[in-house]
Coordinates of C-alpha atoms and ligand atoms in Angstrom, one line a residue:
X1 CA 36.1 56.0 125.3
X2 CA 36.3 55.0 121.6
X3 CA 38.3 58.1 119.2
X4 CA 38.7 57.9 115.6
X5 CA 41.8 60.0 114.9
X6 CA 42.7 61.3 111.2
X7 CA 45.8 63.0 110.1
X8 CA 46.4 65.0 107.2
X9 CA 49.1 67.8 108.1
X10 CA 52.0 66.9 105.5
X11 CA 52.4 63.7 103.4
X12 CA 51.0 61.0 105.5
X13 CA 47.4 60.6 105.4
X14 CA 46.3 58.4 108.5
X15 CA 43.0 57.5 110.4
X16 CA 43.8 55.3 113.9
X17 CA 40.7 54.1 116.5
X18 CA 42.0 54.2 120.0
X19 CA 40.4 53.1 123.1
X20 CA 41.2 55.0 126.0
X21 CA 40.8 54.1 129.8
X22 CA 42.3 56.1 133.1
X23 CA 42.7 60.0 133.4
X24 CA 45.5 62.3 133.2
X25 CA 47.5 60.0 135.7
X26 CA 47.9 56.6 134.3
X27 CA 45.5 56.6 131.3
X28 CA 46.2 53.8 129.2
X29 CA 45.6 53.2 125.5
X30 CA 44.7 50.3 123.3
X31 CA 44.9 50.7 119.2
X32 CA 42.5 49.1 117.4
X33 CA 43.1 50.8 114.3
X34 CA 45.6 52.0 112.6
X35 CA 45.8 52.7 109.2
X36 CA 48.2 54.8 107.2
X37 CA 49.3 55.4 103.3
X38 CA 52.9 57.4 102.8
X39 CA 53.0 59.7 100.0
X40 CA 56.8 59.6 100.5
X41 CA 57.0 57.6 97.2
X42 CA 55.4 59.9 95.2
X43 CA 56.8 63.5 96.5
X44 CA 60.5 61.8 96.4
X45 CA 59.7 62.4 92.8
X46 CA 60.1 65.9 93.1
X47 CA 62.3 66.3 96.2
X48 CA 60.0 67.6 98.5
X49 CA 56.3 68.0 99.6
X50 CA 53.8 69.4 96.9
X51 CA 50.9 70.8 98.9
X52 CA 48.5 70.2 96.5
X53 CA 49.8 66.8 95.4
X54 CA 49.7 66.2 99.3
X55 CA 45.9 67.5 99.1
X56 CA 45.1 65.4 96.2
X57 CA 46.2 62.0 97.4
X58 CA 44.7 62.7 101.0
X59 CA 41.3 63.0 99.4
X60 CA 41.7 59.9 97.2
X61 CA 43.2 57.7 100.4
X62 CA 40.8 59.4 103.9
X63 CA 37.5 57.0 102.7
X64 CA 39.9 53.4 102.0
X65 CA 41.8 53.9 105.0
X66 CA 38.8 54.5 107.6
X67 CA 37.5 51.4 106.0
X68 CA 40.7 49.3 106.7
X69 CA 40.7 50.9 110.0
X70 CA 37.4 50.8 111.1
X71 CA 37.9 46.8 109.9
X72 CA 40.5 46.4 111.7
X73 CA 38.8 47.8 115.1
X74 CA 35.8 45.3 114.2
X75 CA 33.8 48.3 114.1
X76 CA 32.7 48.4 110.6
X77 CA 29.0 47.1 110.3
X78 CA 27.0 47.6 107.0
X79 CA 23.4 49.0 107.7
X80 CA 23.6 52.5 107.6
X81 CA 21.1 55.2 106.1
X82 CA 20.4 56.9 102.7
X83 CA 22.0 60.5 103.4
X84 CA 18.7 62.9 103.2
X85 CA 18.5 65.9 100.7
X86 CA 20.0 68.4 103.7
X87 CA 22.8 66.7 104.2
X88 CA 23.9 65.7 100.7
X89 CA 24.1 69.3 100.3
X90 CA 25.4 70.5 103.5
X91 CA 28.2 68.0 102.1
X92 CA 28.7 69.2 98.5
X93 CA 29.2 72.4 100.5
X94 CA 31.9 70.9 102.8
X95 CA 34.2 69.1 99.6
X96 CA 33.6 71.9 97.5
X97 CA 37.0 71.8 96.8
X98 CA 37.7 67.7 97.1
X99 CA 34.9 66.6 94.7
X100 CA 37.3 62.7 94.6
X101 CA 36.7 63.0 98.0
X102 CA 32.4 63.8 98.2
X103 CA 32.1 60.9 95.7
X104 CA 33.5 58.4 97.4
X105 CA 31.9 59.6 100.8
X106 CA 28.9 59.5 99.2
X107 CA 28.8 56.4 97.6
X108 CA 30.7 54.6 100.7
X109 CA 29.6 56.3 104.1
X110 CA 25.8 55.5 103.7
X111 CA 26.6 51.9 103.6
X112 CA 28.1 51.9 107.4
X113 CA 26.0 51.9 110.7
X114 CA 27.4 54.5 112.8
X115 CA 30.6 53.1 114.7
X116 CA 31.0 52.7 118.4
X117 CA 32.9 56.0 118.8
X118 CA 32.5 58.7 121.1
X119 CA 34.3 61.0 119.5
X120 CA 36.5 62.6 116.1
X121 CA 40.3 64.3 117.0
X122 CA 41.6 65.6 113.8
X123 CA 44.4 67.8 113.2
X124 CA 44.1 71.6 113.1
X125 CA 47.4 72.9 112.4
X126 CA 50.2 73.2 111.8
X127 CA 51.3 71.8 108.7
X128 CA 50.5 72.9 104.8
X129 CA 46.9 74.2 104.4
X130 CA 45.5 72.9 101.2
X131 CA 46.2 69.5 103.7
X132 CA 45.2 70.0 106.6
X133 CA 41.5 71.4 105.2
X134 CA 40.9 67.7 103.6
X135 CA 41.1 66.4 107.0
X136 CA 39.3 68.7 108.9
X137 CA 36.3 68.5 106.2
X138 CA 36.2 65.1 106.1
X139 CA 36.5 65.3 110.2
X140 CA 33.5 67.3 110.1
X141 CA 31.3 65.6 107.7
X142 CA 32.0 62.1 109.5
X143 CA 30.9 64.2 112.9
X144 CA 27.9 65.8 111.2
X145 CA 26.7 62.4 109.6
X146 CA 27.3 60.0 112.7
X147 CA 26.9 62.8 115.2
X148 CA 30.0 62.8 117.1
X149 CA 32.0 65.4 118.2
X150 CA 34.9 66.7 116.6
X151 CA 38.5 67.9 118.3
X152 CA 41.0 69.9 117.0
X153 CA 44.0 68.7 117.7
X154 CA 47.9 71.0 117.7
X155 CA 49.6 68.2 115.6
X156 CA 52.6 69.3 117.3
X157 CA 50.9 68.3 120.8
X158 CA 50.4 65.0 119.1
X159 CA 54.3 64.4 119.0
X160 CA 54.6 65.1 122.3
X161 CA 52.1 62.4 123.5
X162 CA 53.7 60.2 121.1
X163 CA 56.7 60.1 123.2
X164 CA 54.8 60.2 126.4
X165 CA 53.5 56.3 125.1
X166 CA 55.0 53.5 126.7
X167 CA 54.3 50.2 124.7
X168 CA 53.3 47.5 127.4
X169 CA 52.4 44.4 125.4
X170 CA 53.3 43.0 121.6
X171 CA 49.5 41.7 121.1
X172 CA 47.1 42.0 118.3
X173 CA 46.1 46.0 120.1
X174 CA 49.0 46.8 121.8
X175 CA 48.5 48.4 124.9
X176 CA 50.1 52.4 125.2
X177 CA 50.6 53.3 128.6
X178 CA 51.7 57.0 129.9
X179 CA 53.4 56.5 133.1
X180 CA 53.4 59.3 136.3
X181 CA 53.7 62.7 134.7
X182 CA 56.7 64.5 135.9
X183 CA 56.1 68.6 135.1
X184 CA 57.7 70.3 134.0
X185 CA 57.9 68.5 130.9
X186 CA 60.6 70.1 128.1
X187 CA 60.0 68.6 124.7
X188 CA 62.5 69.0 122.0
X189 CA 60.3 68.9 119.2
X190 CA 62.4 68.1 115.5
X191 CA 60.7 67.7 112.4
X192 CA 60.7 68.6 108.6
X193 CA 58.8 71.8 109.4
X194 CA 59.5 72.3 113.1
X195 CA 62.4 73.0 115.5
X196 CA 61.7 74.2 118.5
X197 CA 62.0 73.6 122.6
X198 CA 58.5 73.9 124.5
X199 CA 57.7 73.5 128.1
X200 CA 55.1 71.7 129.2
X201 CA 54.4 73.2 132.8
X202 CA 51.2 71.1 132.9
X203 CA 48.6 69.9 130.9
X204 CA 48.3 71.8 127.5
X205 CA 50.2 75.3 129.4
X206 CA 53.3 75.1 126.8
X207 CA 55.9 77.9 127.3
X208 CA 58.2 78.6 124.2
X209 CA 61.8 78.2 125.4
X210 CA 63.6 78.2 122.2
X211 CA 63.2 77.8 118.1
X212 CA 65.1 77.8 115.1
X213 CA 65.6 81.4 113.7
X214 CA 65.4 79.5 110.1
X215 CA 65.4 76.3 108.8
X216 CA 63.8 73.5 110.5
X217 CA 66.0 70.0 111.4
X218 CA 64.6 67.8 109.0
X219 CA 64.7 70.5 106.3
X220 CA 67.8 71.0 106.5
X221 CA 68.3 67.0 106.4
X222 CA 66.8 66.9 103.5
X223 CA 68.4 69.8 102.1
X224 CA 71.5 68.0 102.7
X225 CA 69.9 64.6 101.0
X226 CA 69.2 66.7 97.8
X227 CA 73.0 68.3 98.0
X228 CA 74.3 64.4 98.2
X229 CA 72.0 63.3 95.2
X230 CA 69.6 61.2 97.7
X231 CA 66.7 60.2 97.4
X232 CA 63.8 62.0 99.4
X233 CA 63.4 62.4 102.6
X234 CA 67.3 62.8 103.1
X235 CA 67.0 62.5 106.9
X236 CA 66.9 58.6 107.0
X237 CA 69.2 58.5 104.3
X238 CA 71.7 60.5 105.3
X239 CA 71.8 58.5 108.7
X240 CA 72.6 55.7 107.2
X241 CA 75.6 57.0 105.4
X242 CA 76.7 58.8 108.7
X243 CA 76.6 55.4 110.6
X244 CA 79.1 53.7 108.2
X245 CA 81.5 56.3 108.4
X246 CA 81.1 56.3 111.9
X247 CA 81.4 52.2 112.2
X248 CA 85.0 52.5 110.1
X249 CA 86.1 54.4 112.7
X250 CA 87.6 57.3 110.4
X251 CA 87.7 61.1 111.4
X252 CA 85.1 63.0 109.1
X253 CA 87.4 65.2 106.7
X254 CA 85.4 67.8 106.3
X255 CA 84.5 70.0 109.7
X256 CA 81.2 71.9 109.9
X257 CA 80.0 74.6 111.8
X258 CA 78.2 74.3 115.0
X259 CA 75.8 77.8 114.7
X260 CA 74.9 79.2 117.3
X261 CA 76.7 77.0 119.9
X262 CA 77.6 79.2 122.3
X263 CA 74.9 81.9 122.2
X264 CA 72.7 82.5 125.2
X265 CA 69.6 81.5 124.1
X266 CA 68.6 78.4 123.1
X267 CA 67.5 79.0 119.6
X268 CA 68.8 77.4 116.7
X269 CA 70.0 78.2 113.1
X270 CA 71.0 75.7 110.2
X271 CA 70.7 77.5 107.5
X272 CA 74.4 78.3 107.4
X273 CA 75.4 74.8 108.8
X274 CA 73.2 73.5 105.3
X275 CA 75.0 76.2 102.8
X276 CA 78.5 75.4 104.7
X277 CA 77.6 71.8 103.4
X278 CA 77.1 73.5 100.2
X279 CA 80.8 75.3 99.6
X280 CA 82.6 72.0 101.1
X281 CA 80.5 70.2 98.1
X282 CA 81.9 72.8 95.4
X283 CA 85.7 72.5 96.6
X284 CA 85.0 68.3 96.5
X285 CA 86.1 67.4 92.6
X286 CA 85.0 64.2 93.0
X287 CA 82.2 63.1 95.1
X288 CA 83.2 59.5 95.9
X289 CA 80.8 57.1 98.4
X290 CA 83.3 57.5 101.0
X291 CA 83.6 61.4 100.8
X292 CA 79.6 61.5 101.3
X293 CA 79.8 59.1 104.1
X294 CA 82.0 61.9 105.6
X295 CA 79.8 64.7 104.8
X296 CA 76.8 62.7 106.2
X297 CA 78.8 62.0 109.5
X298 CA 80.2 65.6 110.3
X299 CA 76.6 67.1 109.4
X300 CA 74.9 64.9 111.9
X301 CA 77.4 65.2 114.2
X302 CA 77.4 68.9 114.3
X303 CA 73.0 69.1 114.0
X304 CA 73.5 66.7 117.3
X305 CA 75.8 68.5 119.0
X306 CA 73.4 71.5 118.8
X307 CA 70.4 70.0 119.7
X308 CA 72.3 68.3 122.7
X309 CA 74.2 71.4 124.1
X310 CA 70.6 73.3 123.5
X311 CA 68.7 71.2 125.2
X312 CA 71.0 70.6 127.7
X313 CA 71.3 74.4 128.2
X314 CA 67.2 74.6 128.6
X315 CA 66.9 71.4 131.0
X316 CA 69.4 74.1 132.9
X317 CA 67.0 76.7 133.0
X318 CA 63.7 75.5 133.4
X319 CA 64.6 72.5 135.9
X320 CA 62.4 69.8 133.7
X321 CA 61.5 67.0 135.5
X322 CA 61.1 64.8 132.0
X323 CA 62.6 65.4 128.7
X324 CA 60.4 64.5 125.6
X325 CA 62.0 64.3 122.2
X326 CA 59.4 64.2 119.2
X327 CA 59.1 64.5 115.5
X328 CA 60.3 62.8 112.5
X329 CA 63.9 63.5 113.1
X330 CA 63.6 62.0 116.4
X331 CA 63.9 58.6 115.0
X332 CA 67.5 59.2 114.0
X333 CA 69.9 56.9 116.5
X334 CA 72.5 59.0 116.2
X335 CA 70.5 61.4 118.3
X336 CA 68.5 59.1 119.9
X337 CA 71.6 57.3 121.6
X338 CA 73.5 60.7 122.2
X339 CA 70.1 62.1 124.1
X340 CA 70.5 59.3 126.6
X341 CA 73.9 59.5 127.3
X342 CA 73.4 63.1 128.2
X343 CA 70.9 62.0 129.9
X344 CA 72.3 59.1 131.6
X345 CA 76.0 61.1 132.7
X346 CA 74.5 64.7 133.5
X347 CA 70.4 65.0 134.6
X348 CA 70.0 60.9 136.0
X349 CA 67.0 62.7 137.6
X350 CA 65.6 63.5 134.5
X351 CA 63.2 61.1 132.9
X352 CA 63.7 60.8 129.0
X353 CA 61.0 59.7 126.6
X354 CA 61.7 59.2 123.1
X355 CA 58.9 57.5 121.5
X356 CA 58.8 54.1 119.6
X357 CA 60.2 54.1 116.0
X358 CA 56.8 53.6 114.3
X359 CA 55.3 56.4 116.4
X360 CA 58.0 59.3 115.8
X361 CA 56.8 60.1 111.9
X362 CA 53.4 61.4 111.3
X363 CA 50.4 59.0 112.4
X364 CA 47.0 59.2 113.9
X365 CA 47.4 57.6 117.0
X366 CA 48.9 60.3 118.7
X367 CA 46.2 62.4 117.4
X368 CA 43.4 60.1 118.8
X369 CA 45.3 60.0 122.4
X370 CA 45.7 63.9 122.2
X371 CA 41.9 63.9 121.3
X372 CA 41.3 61.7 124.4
X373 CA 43.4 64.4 126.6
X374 CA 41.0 67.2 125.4
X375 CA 38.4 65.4 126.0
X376 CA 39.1 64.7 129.4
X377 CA 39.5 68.7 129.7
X378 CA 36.5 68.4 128.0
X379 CA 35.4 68.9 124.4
X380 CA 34.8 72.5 123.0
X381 CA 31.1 72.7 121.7
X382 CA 30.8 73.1 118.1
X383 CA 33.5 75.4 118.1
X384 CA 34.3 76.5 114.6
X385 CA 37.5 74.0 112.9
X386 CA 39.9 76.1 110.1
X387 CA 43.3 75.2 108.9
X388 CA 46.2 77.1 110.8
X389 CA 49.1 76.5 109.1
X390 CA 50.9 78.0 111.7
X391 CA 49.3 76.7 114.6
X392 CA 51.5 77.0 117.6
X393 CA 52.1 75.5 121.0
X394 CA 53.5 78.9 123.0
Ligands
LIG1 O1 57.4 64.7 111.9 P1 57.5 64.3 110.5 O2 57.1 62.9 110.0 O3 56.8 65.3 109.5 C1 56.7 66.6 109.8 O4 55.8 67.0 110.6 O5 57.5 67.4 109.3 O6 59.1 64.6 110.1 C2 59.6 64.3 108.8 C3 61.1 64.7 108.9 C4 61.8 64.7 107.5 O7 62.5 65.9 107.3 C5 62.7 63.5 107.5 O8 63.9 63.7 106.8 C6 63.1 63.5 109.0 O9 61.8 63.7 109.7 N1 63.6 62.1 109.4 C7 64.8 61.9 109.9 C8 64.9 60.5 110.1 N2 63.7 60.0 109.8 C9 62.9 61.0 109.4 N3 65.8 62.8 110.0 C10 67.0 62.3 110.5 N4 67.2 61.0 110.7 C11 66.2 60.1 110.6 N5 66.4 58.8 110.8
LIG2 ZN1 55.0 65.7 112.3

């Protein structure tokens, strides 16, 4: 089974084709397509994510980046047909709102037989409205003109199945395999909108175990960046800082709180941790490179120290068999490498999956293998596909 996959939550847009073999035991996964355009440049600007900047440069990119992908899967063929009368309007109707968007797919779309696909997975939610609707309608149109049928997809299901990918081979299409399936699965899922832990007790039954009572990780990352003057997103940034005080060896000079460390639960806060950042900033006269390697350091050090005695505290409780790690923050080594030595020294029966670097930010592979998951439940008929911002798991 052939599924185009398309991506529009934040401020990455991205369309993937992946071919998918095997069911929910050892399905395994070959990407033909992948295409994807950043807007990271262009919101760095302003220091954040502009929804309808996001909105705007997802409706100018969706129609290029099918074409490089659908080129890239071999799948693009010239020799389609003139759209009729009831479907150019049925289409003016769906980009009433991205007009960029309806001329390009007008003048474009017509020109391409209909792909070997079998099916659409776009995502539903959650993520920033304005966004997420120019993927959906660009989902649906692409469904409605090449009949296929189109899945919604949690993108915060997608990051788990991101981890869940095991990269088997460095050819052209590498293969993606998902090994046995150990449930209870706990996924601690970190990204600039999201912090929460979910269970997985089997396919798509998620239990909410924990979440952050404000802030999100990455936000508060990035909130961080902004405080230490750089550049957009700070997460990456700031890890690179808080590796080079940690290679010199020194003893951060400026301790941080660890909220919420010892409660019972296993939510999270950072919003003080980000304003404690804030008052250490106003007593510094001087902000030298070394004193923001020190800040950098302590703050990861006491956002991984959280996250570890968290999730440590909910692998307790729930007795998961596999622990996923997902989102953009989960590319960060210093949290990477501390996951698996609690792994390693405290749960060896645990299985850990973190996934690959180029799979832990946004993409649409992951949402073409979640599509593929659904679709072995099998696919919803015509069900009706809005934008929930706040789409959630549990
Ligand atoms: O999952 P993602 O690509 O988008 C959302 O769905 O939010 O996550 C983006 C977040 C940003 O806040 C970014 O600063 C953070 O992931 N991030 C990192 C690192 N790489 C990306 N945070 C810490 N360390 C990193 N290496
Ligand atoms: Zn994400």
């Amino acid at each position: 089974m052939k599924i185009l996959g398309i991506e529009t939550s934040c401020d990455e847009t991205a369309v993937s084709i992946v071919e998918a073999q095997g069911d929910f035991n050892t399905p395994v996964f070959t990407v033909l397509g992948n295409a994807l355009y950043s807007q990271v440049k262009l919101h760095a600007e302003f220091g954040g994510v502009y929804p309808n900047l996001a909105k705007r440069e997802h409706a100018r990119n969706l129609v290029p980046l099918l074409e490089k992908t659908l080129t890239e899967a071999e799948v693009y063929f010239i020799g389609g047909k003139e759209f009729s009368e009831a479907q150019k309007t049925t289409l003016e109707e769906l980009f009433s709102h991205e007009p960029e968007l309806l001329k390009q797919f007008l003048v474009q779309i017509p020109k391409l037989a209909t792909p070997d696909i079998d099916a659409i997975a776009v995502t539903h939610g959650p993520g920033l409205e304005p966004a997420l609707w120019v993927g959906i309608n660009f989902a649906n149109a692409l469904g409605l003109i090449w009949g296929k049928p189109v899945i919604p997809i949690n993108h915060m299901e997608g990051h788990i199945f991101s981890a869940m990918l095991q990269e088997k081979s460095e050819a052209r299409n590498p293969k993606l395999e998902i090994g046995a399936t150990q449930f209870p699965i706990l996924a601690l899922l970190i990204s600039g909108g999201h912090t929460e832990l979910v269970l997985m007790k089997n396919w798509f039954e998620y239990e909410l175990i924990g979440e952050t009572l404000d802030d999100a990780v990455g936000e508060a990352f990035d909130k961080v960046g902004r405080m230490l003057s750089l550049p957009y997103p700070g997460g990456p940034e700031i890890s690179k800082l808080a590796e080079k005080s940690r290679m010199s060896g020194e003893k951060p000079a400026y301790p941080l709180p660890r909220p919420m460390l010892k409660s019972d639960t296993c939510d999270f806060s950072f919003a003080g941790l980000k304003t404690a950042v804030l008052y250490t900033l106003k007593k510094i006269p001087e902000l030298s490179e070394n004193k923001k390697e020190h800040i950098a350091h302590e703050f990861e050090n006491a956002v991984t120290e959280v996250l570890v005695v968290k999730t440590k505290k909910a692998l307790e409780k729930t007795s998961a068999r596999t622990l996923v790690l997902g989102g953009g923050v989960s590319a960060n080594i210093h949290i990477r490498r501390s996951f698996k030595k609690l792994v390693e020294r405290e749960f060896p029966g645990v299985a850990l999956l973190i996934p690959e670097e180029k799979l832990t930010t946004d993409n649409a592979v992951m949402i073409a293998v979640a599509g593929y998951f659904r679709a072995l439940q099998g696919i919803p008929a015509g069900a009706e596909l809005r934008a929930r911002g706040e789409l959630r798991l549990a």
